[in-house]
Every structure is written in C-alpha cells, then in structure tokens.
Amino acid sequence: MKIAIILGTRPEIIKMSPIIRQCEKQGINYYILHTGQHYSYEMDKIFFEQLKLPQAKYNLDVGSGKHGEQTGKMLVAIEEILIKDRPDIVLVQGDTNTVLAGSLAATKLQIKIGHVEAGLRSFDRTMPEETNRIITDHISDYLFAPTETSKKYLLNEGISEEKIFVTGNTVVDAAYQNLEISKNRANVLEELSLKEKEYFVATAHRAENVDNKERLGRILSGFLQIYKEFGLPIIFPAHPRAVKMIKKFGFKSPKGTRLIEPLGYLEFLQLESGARMILTDSGGVQEESCILKVPCVTLRDNTERPETVEVGANLIAGSGENIIECTKKMLESDPEWENPYGYGNAAELVLQSMITDYSTEYSDDT
Ligand code: UD1
Ligand code: UDP
C-alpha cells in the first residue's frame, strides 16, 4: 500500500509530522507532496528542519494567490503527480486550500482519501476553511475525527459511520513529542527577556480578521486595553498575512504589543507554555493552549473547536470590547481542565485504522 501525504502550510506540516514519523517507523511506503502554499522559510522549511522531516518528494511551489488561482494551480499539478506516481490513499489534514485541491484531485482519479481532523465545523460558511472542510469530508473514505463531537457532526450530515474513526488530534502527538525537545533546544524567554507567566501571547491571521480594517483595528485596540489593565507585554509573532495588512491599513503596533517574526515550532511551544494567557484566532493555537493548560481567548465570533470552550480552556471574544472582559474571566480560571484531544497516539490510530480497513476491503475484493 502506498500513501501520498499532501501538505502545504505551517499547521499541516506540524500536524502531519507525527504521521510522517510513524510512516518512517513502520516502514510504510509513502511520499510527501508539498503544494508550496506556504513558502517563506519561517512558514515552511524551519518546520522540516526542526521536526527532522524528510524532504518532500514533490514541491509544486504554487505560492500565494486568489482562492481560485491558488486552488486551481494545485489541482492541476497534484493530478499530474497522482497519475504519474499513483498512491492507494491520499492523506490530507485540516481545512486549507491545499486540502481541498488534494482531495478533489484524488477523488476524480478514484484514489481513496483519508482526512485527518475531519468533522470540525464552525457553522460559518463565510470562512473559506468551512467550505474546504465540508467538501473534503464528503468526498473522503476515511474520516479521522479528533473527538466524539466531530464524529457527531459528520453523522448529522449523513456520512456513514463505518468511514469515521475517532482518533484524537495529531496536534497532541506533536506537542508531546516536541515539548521536552523544545525545553532543551530553545530559550525563547531569555532571548525575548520575558519571565514565566508575566506575558501574553497573541496570534492573528484569519482572513475575516486581518483583511478587515475595522476588525483588525478593534483587535489591536483590545491588545492596548489589555496592556493598560494588566501591564504585561503581549508577544505577537505575526503571520505574514497580518504583517502585510497591518502595514496596508497604516496601523502601528500598540503600546505593550511586541510584533515579532513568526517563530519556529520549538520556540513557539516554549513561548505558549510559559504564557499567562493566549489570545488567538488560530485553530491549532486554540488546541495547543488547551493541551498546555494555558487559558485562551479566541478573537473570533465562533470556533470549530467547541471542546476547548466546553472544558473551560477557552472563551470566544469576537474582535471587540469582549476581548478585555473575556481576558479578565480567563485570568481567573483554574487551568486544570481535561485535554479533549486524545492521548498523543492519534498518528498511530490514524494509520492503524486506515491500514486495517483498507486491507480488509482489499482482501474482500480478491
Ligand atoms: C492559510 C489557510 C488557513 C490556515 C493558514 C495557516 C486557506 C484558505 N487558508 O491561510 O486556513 O489557517 O494558512 O497559517 O488555505 N504569505 C507569505 N509567506 C508564506 C505564506 C503566505 O508571505 O509562506 C503571505 C502572502 O502575502 C499571502 C498571505 O500570506 O498572500 C496569505 O497566505 P495564504 O496561504 O493564502 O493564506 P493564509 O492566511 O496563510
Ligand atoms: N506556530 C509556530 N510559530 C508561530 C505561530 C504558530 O510554530 O509563530 C504553530 C503553532 O504552534 C501551531 C500552528 O503553528 O501548531 C498553528 O498554525 P496557524 O495558526 O498558522 O494555522 P491554523 O492552526 O489556524 O490553521
């Protein structure tokens, strides 16, 4: 059995890394197809280096562009490769344009699709990610739901139960595998002159936030208010999209907020775990703050990670005045919640359930 692992962005590299490591460990025949959706060193190569991942066999260098342009280029190029180097299963992770292109190319060639992190729903169709997830889930053959909640969403949409496997999220595997390494290999607090639990971390990159002048302005005002109220610095390793839009709208970094380059995964894990609190619109960062037991305030109007809110790790603030109220509330919380995303063995479960199911079907056919 041959697997093609298709990835293209920072979170996909990080969340696929435990699966890639398992493939190596188990001697599975696989290759990596990188679309090049992310390409800047600090959004791409740094993760291959830090996580000691093998080079991608194919890199499409698709780069940035409008949705149709970016997804279209990927679709054309992925199809060519899947025809030439046909796998039995294509594995995709999450909800990016890379995922949509990879799964569309595979389904038209009647190649089976495994969707890691299936069944997440924000119920907000204005988000490009929601469209990508829904389409991918409905054309996938193996749906790896991180939790029972995501499984329930899939069942509610009529997806048959035999296709769904609750595995936990590989974000836990990655965090557990790399947290200790990060403690020995990075000293980000010292480099940034920070003291444990005496700073906040912020990230923002969602199109609906950073591409919208009003929302981005309100988020930055929220950071200023937080600094005025608590006197702690806010460290904001900014995604290139956020940097571009802050510049375009003529905003300045508010007093107390330190806008820095995106960090490597090891440095970022360390920064997150030492933080007093995290403010974010990132999916992965909501999950990691929950796993690392650091309170989180989400700078969005909804989340496809309701488990983090249910266990008490996260509050949904939107982009306005609720930011300060939610921050106050979360600072009073006791971070002893349960981690809803599994035990750090999701990658093993993904491969085990997929291989068992595939082999059973194959032996039934013959
Ligand atoms: C994409 C995903 C989003 C995911 C995020 C992870 C889609 C629709 N969106 O958003 O779901 O949460 O990745 O980070 O797939 N840029 C660079 N260097 C890079 C990559 C991007 O400078 O390596 C800049 C470019 O100006 C580009 C912009 O960031 O136009 C946006 O990049 P893009 O890949 O389109 O979307 P993301 O915001 O990264
Ligand atoms: N991350 C990182 N460096 C940073 C910011 C984030 O390594 O400066 C990691 C973070 O630990 C998480 C992932 O990037 O695993 C989240 O990616 P992102 O926020 O870009 O995308 P999302 O999860 O929202 O799709």
Short mmCIF file of N, CA and C in Angstrom, two decimals, residues 5-9 12-13 32-39 44 48 56 58-64 70-71 73-75 77-78 81 92 96-102:
data_model
loop_
_atom_site.label_atom_id
_atom_site.label_comp_id
_atom_site.label_asym_id
_atom_site.label_seq_id
_atom_site.Cartn_x
_atom_site.Cartn_y
_atom_site.Cartn_z
N ILE A 5 1.12 11.77 1.18
CA ILE A 5 0.77 12.75 2.21
C ILE A 5 0.86 14.12 1.55
N ILE A 6 -0.31 14.77 1.43
CA ILE A 6 -0.31 16.09 0.78
C ILE A 6 -0.39 17.17 1.86
N LEU A 7 0.52 18.11 1.81
CA LEU A 7 0.52 19.21 2.77
C LEU A 7 1.00 20.48 2.09
N GLY A 8 0.85 21.61 2.77
CA GLY A 8 1.27 22.85 2.11
C GLY A 8 1.46 24.04 3.03
N THR A 9 0.91 23.96 4.24
CA THR A 9 1.00 25.14 5.13
C THR A 9 1.62 24.76 6.48
N GLU A 12 -0.24 22.26 8.68
CA GLU A 12 -0.28 20.91 8.11
C GLU A 12 1.06 20.19 8.30
N ILE A 13 2.15 20.95 8.17
CA ILE A 13 3.47 20.33 8.37
C ILE A 13 3.57 19.85 9.82
N ILE A 32 5.81 12.48 0.35
CA ILE A 32 5.23 13.78 0.72
C ILE A 32 5.10 14.63 -0.54
N LEU A 33 3.92 15.18 -0.72
CA LEU A 33 3.69 16.12 -1.82
C LEU A 33 3.38 17.49 -1.18
N HIS A 34 4.26 18.42 -1.39
CA HIS A 34 4.13 19.77 -0.79
C HIS A 34 3.62 20.71 -1.88
N THR A 35 2.50 21.39 -1.58
CA THR A 35 1.97 22.28 -2.64
C THR A 35 2.74 23.59 -2.71
N GLY A 36 3.45 23.94 -1.62
CA GLY A 36 4.13 25.25 -1.60
C GLY A 36 3.16 26.38 -1.33
N GLN A 37 1.99 26.08 -0.73
CA GLN A 37 1.08 27.18 -0.34
C GLN A 37 1.81 28.12 0.61
N HIS A 38 2.53 27.56 1.59
CA HIS A 38 3.45 28.36 2.40
C HIS A 38 4.86 28.07 1.90
N TYR A 39 5.67 29.12 1.85
CA TYR A 39 6.98 29.00 1.19
C TYR A 39 8.05 29.82 1.89
N ASP A 44 7.67 27.49 6.58
CA ASP A 44 7.76 26.21 5.86
C ASP A 44 9.00 25.41 6.26
N PHE A 48 10.36 21.63 8.73
CA PHE A 48 11.01 20.40 8.24
C PHE A 48 12.32 20.19 9.00
N ALA A 56 10.16 16.82 0.92
CA ALA A 56 9.03 16.40 0.09
C ALA A 56 9.57 15.82 -1.21
N TYR A 58 7.84 15.83 -3.93
CA TYR A 58 7.40 16.81 -4.93
C TYR A 58 7.10 18.12 -4.24
N ASN A 59 7.54 19.22 -4.81
CA ASN A 59 7.13 20.53 -4.31
C ASN A 59 6.61 21.35 -5.47
N LEU A 60 5.35 21.73 -5.37
CA LEU A 60 4.70 22.39 -6.51
C LEU A 60 4.98 23.89 -6.58
N ASP A 61 5.50 24.45 -5.51
CA ASP A 61 5.81 25.89 -5.48
C ASP A 61 4.65 26.76 -5.96
N VAL A 62 3.48 26.44 -5.53
CA VAL A 62 2.30 27.17 -6.01
C VAL A 62 2.24 28.59 -5.46
N GLY A 63 2.62 28.78 -4.22
CA GLY A 63 2.68 30.13 -3.63
C GLY A 63 1.32 30.74 -3.36
N SER A 64 1.31 32.06 -3.20
CA SER A 64 0.08 32.76 -2.81
C SER A 64 -0.74 33.14 -4.04
N GLN A 70 -5.06 29.90 -6.73
CA GLN A 70 -4.20 29.05 -5.90
C GLN A 70 -4.69 27.59 -5.92
N THR A 71 -5.99 27.42 -5.69
CA THR A 71 -6.53 26.06 -5.65
C THR A 71 -6.44 25.40 -7.02
N LYS A 73 -4.28 26.00 -9.51
CA LYS A 73 -2.90 25.60 -9.84
C LYS A 73 -2.54 24.30 -9.12
N MET A 74 -2.95 24.21 -7.87
CA MET A 74 -2.63 23.00 -7.10
C MET A 74 -3.32 21.78 -7.70
N LEU A 75 -4.59 21.96 -8.05
CA LEU A 75 -5.39 20.85 -8.57
C LEU A 75 -4.74 20.26 -9.83
N ALA A 77 -1.61 20.53 -10.86
CA ALA A 77 -0.30 19.92 -10.62
C ALA A 77 -0.41 18.63 -9.79
N ILE A 78 -1.32 18.61 -8.83
CA ILE A 78 -1.47 17.39 -8.00
C ILE A 78 -1.98 16.24 -8.86
N ILE A 81 0.77 14.57 -10.75
CA ILE A 81 1.63 13.71 -9.92
C ILE A 81 0.90 12.43 -9.51
N VAL A 92 -4.82 13.91 3.67
CA VAL A 92 -4.79 15.36 3.82
C VAL A 92 -5.15 15.70 5.26
N THR A 96 -7.31 23.65 4.63
CA THR A 96 -6.74 24.71 3.78
C THR A 96 -7.09 24.46 2.30
N ASN A 97 -6.68 25.40 1.46
CA ASN A 97 -6.87 25.19 0.02
C ASN A 97 -6.07 23.99 -0.47
N THR A 98 -4.95 23.71 0.17
CA THR A 98 -4.17 22.52 -0.17
C THR A 98 -5.01 21.25 0.04
N VAL A 99 -5.77 21.22 1.12
CA VAL A 99 -6.61 20.06 1.43
C VAL A 99 -7.69 19.89 0.37
N LEU A 100 -8.31 21.01 0.02
CA LEU A 100 -9.38 20.96 -0.98
C LEU A 100 -8.82 20.47 -2.32
N ALA A 101 -7.70 21.02 -2.75
CA ALA A 101 -7.13 20.64 -4.05
C ALA A 101 -6.69 19.17 -4.02
N GLY A 102 -6.06 18.76 -2.94
CA GLY A 102 -5.57 17.38 -2.83
C GLY A 102 -6.72 16.39 -2.86
#
